[in-house]
PDB file of C-alpha atoms in Angstrom:
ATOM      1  CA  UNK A 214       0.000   0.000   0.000  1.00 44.00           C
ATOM      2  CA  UNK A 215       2.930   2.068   0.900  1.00 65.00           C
ATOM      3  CA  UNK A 216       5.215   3.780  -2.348  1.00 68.00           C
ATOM      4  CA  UNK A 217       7.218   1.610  -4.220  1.00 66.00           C
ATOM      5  CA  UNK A 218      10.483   1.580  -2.306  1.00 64.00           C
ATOM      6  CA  UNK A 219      12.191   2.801  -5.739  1.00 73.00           C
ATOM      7  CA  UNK A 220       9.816   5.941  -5.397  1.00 88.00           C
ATOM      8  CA  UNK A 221      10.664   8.613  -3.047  1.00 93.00           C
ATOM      9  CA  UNK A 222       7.657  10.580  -3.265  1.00 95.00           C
ATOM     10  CA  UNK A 223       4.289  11.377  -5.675  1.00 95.00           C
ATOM     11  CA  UNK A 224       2.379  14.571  -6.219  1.00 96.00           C
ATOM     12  CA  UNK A 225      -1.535  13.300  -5.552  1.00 96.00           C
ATOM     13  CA  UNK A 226      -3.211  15.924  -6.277  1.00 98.00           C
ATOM     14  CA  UNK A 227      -4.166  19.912  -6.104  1.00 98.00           C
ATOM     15  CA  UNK A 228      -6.048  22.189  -3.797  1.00 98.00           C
ATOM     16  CA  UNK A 229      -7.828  24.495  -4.816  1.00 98.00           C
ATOM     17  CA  UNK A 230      -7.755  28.337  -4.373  1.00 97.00           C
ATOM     18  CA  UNK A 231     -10.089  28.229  -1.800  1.00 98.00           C
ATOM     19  CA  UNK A 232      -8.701  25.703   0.110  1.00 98.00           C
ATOM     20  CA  UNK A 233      -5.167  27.144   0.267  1.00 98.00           C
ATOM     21  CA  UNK A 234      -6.750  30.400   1.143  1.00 98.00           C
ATOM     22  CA  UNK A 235      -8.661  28.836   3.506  1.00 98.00           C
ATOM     23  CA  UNK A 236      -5.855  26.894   5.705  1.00 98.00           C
ATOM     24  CA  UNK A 237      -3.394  30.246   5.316  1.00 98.00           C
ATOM     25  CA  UNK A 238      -6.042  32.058   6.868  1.00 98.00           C
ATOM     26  CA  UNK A 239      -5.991  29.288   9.460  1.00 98.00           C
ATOM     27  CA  UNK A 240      -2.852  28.717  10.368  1.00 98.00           C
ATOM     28  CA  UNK A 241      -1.814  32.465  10.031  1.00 97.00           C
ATOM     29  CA  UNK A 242      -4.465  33.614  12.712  1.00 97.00           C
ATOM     30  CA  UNK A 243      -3.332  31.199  15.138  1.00 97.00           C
ATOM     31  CA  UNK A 244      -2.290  32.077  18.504  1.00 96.00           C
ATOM     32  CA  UNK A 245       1.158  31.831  18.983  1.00 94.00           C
ATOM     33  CA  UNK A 246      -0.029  29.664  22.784  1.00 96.00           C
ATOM     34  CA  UNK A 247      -1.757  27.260  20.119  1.00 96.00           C
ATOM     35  CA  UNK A 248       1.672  25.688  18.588  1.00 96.00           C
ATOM     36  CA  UNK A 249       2.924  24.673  22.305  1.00 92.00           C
ATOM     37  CA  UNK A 250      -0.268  23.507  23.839  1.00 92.00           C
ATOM     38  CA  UNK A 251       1.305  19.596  22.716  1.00 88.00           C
ATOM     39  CA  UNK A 252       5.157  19.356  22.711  1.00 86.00           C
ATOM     40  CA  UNK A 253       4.940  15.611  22.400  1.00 81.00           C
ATOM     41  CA  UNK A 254       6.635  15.495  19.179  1.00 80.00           C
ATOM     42  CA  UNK A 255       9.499  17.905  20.109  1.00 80.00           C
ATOM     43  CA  UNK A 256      10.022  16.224  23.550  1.00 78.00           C
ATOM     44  CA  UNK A 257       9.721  12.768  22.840  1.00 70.00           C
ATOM     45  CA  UNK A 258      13.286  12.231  22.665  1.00 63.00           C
ATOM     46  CA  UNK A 259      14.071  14.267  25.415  1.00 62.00           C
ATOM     47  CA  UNK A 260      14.507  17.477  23.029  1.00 60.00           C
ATOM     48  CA  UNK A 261      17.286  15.169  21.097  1.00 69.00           C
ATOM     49  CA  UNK A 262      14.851  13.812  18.764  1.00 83.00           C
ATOM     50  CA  UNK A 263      14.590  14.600  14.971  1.00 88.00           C
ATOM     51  CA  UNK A 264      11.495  17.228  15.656  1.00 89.00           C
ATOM     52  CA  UNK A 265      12.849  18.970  18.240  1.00 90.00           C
ATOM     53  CA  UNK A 266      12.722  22.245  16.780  1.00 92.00           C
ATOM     54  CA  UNK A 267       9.597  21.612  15.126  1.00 95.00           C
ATOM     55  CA  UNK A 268       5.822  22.977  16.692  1.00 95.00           C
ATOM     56  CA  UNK A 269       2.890  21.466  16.026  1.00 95.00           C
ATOM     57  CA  UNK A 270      -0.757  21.901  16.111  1.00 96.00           C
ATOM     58  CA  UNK A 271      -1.669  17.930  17.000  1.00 94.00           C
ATOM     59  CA  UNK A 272      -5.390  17.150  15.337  1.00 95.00           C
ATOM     60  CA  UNK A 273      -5.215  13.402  15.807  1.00 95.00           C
ATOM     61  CA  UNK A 274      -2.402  11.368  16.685  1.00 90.00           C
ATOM     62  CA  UNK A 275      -2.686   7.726  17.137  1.00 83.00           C
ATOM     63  CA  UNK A 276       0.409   5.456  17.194  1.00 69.00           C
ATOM     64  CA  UNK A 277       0.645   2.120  18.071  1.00 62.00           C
ATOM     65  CA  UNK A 278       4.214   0.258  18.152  1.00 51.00           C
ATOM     66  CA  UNK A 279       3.501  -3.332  19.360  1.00 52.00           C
ATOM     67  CA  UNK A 280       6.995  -4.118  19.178  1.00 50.00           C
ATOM     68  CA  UNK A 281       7.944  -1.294  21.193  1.00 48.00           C
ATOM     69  CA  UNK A 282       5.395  -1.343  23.619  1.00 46.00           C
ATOM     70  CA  UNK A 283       7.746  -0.809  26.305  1.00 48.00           C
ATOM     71  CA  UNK A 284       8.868   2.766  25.069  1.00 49.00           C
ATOM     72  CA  UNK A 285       6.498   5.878  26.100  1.00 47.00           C
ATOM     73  CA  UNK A 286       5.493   6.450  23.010  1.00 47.00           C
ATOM     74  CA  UNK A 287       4.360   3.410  21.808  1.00 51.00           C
ATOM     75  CA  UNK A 288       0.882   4.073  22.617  1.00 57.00           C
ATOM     76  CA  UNK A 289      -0.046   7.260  21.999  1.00 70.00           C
ATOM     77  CA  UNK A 290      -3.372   8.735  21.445  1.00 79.00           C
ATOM     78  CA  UNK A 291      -4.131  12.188  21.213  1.00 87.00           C
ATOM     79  CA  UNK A 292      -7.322  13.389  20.011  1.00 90.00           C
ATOM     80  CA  UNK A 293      -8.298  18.106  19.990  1.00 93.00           C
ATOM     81  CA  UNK A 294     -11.688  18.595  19.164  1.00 96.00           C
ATOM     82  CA  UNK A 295     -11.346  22.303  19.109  1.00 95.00           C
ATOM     83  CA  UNK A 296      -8.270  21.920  16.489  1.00 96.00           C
ATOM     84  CA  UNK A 297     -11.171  19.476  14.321  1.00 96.00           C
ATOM     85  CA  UNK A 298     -13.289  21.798  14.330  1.00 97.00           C
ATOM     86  CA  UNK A 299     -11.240  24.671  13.639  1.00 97.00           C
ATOM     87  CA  UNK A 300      -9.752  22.573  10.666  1.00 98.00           C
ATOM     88  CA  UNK A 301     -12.756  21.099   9.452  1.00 98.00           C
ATOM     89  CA  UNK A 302     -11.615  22.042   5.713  1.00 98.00           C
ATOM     90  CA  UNK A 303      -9.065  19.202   6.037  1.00 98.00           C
ATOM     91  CA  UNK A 304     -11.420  16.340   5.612  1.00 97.00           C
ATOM     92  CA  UNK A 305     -11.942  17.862   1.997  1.00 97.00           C
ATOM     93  CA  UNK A 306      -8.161  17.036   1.661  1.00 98.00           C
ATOM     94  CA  UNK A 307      -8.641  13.359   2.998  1.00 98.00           C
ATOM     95  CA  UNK A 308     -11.548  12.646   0.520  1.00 98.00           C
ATOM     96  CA  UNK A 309      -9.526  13.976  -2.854  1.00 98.00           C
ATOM     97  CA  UNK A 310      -6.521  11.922  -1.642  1.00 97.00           C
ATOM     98  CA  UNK A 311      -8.864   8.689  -0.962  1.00 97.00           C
ATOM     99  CA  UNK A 312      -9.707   9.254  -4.791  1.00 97.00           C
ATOM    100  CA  UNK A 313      -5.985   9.370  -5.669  1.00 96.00           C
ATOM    101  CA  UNK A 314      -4.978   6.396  -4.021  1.00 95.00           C
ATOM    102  CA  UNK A 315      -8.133   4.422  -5.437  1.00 94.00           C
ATOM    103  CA  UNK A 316      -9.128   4.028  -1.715  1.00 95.00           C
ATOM    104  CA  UNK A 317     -12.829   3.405  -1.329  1.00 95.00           C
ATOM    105  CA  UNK A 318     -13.292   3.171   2.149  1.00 96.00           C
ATOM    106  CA  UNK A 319     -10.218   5.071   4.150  1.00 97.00           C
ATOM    107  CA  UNK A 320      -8.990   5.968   7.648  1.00 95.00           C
ATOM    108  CA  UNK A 321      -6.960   8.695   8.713  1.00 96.00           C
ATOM    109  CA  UNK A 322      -5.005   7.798  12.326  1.00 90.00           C
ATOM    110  CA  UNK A 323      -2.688  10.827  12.677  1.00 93.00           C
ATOM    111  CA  UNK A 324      -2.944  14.398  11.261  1.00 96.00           C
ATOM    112  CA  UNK A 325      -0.879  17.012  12.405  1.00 97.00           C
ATOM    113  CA  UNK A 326       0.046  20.528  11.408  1.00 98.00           C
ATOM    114  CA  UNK A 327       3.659  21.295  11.827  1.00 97.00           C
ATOM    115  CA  UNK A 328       5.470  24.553  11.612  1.00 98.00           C
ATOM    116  CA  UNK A 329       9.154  24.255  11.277  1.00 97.00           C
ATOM    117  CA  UNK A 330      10.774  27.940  11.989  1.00 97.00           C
ATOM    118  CA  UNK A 331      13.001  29.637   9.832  1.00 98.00           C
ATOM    119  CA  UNK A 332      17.033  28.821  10.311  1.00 97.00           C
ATOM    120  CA  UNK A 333      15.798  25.519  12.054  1.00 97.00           C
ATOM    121  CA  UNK A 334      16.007  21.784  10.427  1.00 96.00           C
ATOM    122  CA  UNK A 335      14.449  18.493  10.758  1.00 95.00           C
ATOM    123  CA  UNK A 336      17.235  16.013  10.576  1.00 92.00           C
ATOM    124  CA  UNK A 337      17.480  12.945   8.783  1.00 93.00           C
ATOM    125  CA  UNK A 338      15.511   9.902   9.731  1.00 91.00           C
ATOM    126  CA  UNK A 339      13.338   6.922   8.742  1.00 88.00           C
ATOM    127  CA  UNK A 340       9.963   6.196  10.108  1.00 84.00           C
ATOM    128  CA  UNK A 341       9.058   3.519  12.193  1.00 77.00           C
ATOM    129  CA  UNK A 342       7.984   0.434   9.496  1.00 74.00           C
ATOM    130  CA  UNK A 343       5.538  -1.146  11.966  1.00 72.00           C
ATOM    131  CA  UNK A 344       2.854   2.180  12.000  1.00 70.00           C
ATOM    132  CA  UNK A 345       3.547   3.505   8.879  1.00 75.00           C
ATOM    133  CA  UNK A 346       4.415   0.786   6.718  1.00 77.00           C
ATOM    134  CA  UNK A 347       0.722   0.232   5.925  1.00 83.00           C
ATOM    135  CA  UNK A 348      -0.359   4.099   5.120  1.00 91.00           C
ATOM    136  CA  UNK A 349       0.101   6.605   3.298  1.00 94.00           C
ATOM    137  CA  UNK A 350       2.453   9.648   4.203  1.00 95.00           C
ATOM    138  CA  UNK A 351       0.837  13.182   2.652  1.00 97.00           C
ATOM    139  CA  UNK A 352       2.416  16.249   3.265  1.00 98.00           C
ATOM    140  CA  UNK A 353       0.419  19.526   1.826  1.00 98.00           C
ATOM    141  CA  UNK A 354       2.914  22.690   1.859  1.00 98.00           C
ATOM    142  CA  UNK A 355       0.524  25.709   3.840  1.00 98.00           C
ATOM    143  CA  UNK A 356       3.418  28.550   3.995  1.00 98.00           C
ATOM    144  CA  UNK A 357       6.928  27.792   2.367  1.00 97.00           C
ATOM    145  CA  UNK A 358       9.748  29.140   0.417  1.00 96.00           C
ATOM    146  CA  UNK A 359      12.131  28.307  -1.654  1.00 95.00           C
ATOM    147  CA  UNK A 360      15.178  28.045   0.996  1.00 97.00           C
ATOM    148  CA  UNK A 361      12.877  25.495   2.737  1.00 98.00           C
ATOM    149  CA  UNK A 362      15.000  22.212   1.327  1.00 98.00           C
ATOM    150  CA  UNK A 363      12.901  18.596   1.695  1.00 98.00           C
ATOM    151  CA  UNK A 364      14.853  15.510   1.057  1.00 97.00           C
ATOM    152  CA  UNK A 365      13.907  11.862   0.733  1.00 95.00           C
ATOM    153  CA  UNK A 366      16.761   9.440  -0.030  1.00 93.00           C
ATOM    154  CA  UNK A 367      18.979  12.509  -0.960  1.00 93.00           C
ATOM    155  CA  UNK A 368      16.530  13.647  -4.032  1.00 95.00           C
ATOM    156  CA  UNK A 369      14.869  17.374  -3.166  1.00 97.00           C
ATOM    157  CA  UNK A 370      11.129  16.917  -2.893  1.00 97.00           C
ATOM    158  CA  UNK A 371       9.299  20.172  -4.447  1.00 96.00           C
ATOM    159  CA  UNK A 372       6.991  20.777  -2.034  1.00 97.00           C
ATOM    160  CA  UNK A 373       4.956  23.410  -3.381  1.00 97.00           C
ATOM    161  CA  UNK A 374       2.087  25.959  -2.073  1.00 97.00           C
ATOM    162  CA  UNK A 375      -0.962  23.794  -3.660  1.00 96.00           C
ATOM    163  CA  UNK A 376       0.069  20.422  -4.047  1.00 98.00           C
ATOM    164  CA  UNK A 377      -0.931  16.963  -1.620  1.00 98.00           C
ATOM    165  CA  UNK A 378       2.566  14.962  -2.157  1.00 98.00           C
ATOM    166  CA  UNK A 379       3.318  11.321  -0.739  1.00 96.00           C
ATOM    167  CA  UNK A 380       6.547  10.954   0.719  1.00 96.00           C
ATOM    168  CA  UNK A 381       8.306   7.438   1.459  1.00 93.00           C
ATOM    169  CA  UNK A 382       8.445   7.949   4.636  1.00 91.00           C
ATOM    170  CA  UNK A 383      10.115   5.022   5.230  1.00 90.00           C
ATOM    171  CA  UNK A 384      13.143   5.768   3.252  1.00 91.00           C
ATOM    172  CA  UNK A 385      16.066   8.397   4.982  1.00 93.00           C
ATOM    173  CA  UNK A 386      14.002  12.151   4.996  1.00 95.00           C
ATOM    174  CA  UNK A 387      14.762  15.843   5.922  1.00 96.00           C
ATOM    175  CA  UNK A 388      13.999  19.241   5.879  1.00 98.00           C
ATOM    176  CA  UNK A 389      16.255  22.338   6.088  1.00 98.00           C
ATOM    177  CA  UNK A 390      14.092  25.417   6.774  1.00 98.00           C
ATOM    178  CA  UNK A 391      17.562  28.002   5.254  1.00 97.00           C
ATOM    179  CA  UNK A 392      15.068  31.046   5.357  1.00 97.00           C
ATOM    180  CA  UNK A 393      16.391  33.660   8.199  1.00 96.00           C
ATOM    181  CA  UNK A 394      12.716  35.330   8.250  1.00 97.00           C
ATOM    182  CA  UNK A 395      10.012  32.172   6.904  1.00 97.00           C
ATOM    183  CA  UNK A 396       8.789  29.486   9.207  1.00 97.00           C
ATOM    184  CA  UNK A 397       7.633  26.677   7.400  1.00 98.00           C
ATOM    185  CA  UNK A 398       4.045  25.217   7.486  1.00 98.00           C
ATOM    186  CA  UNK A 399       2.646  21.586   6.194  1.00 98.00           C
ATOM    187  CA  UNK A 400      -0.447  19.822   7.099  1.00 98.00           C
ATOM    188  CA  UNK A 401       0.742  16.497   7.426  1.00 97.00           C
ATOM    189  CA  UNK A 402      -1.970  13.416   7.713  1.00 97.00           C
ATOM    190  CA  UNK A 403      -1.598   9.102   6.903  1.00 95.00           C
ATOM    191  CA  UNK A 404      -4.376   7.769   5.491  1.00 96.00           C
ATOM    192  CA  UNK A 405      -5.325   4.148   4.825  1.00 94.00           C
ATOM    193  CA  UNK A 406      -7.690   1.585   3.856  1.00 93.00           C
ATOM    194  CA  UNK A 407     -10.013   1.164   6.441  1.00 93.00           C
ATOM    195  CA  UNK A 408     -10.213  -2.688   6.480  1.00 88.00           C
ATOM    196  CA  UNK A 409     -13.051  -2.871   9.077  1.00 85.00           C
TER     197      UNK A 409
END
């Protein structure tokens, strides 16, 4: 279900005006209190991990690491109505990329919205096969620039203002935010068959 492992990552399909309007409207009236009400993705490693400079506005985060299960986060479940509801316009986004991945009947178990400030980096790293091995990784660029660098398996990724992309997420990624005055934004979400 995943990318082929010789593909790195796949542009799904576009938004339209309205919708990109719509989320930087969103996401650029934000409180500034709203992108550290969860620090779960920054602090999970002790402020070592790969996100640690990242923020994020946590929608819906389920992960579930049965092989792990003795690590902290391997069974995490958040759940913000108010961010839902706020960012209703997102289910929109789940429904056109349910059509591009010929999914029928789909299930989303994490979306996220995750500012990465300007001068700051994500560094390079896989994602765990066991969650993710079965969905499918879409990143949807909000507020960007063009020093804003995305990697996956050493190949720049255009993420552009407009687009839904699929990233392997399972192959070596990054992000290098070089902008001294941009943060950048993505709406992140996984998405899978639902086989219930």
């Amino acid at each position: 279900m995943h990318l082929n492992n010789n593909l790195t990552y796949k542009k799904l399909f576009s938004l339209t005006n309205a919708q990109i309007t719509t989320l930087e409207d969103l996401v650029n009236s934000e409180p500034e209190e709203s992108w550290d009400k969860n620090t779960y993705r920054q602090d999970r490693k002790k402020g070592k991990g790969v996100h640690q400079f990242t923020k994020s506005l946590i929608l819906k985060f389920n992960f579930k690491d049965n092989n792990d299960s003795q690590k902290p986060w391997a069974n995490t479940n958040f759940l913000d109505q108010s961010f839902i509801d706020r960012y209703k316009i997102i289910t929109e986004l789940f429904e056109e990329a349910a059509k591009a991945l010929n999914i029928s009947k789909y299930k989303v178990d994490r979306y996220i919205i995750v500012k990465l400030p300007a001068g700051k980096e994500v560094l390079k790293h896989k994602d765990n096969p066991m969650p993710f091995a079965y969905s499918h990784r879409i990143h949807v660029p909000i507020i960007t620039n063009n020093e804003c660098i995305f990697t996956v398996n050493n190949e720049k990724v255009p993420m552009d203002i407009g687009y839904a992309i699929e990233i392997n997420n399972l192959l070596p990624h990054s992000v290098n935010n070089k902008s001294t005055t941009e943060d950048r934004v993505h709406l992140i979400f996984d998405i899978k068959e639902d086989l219930s």
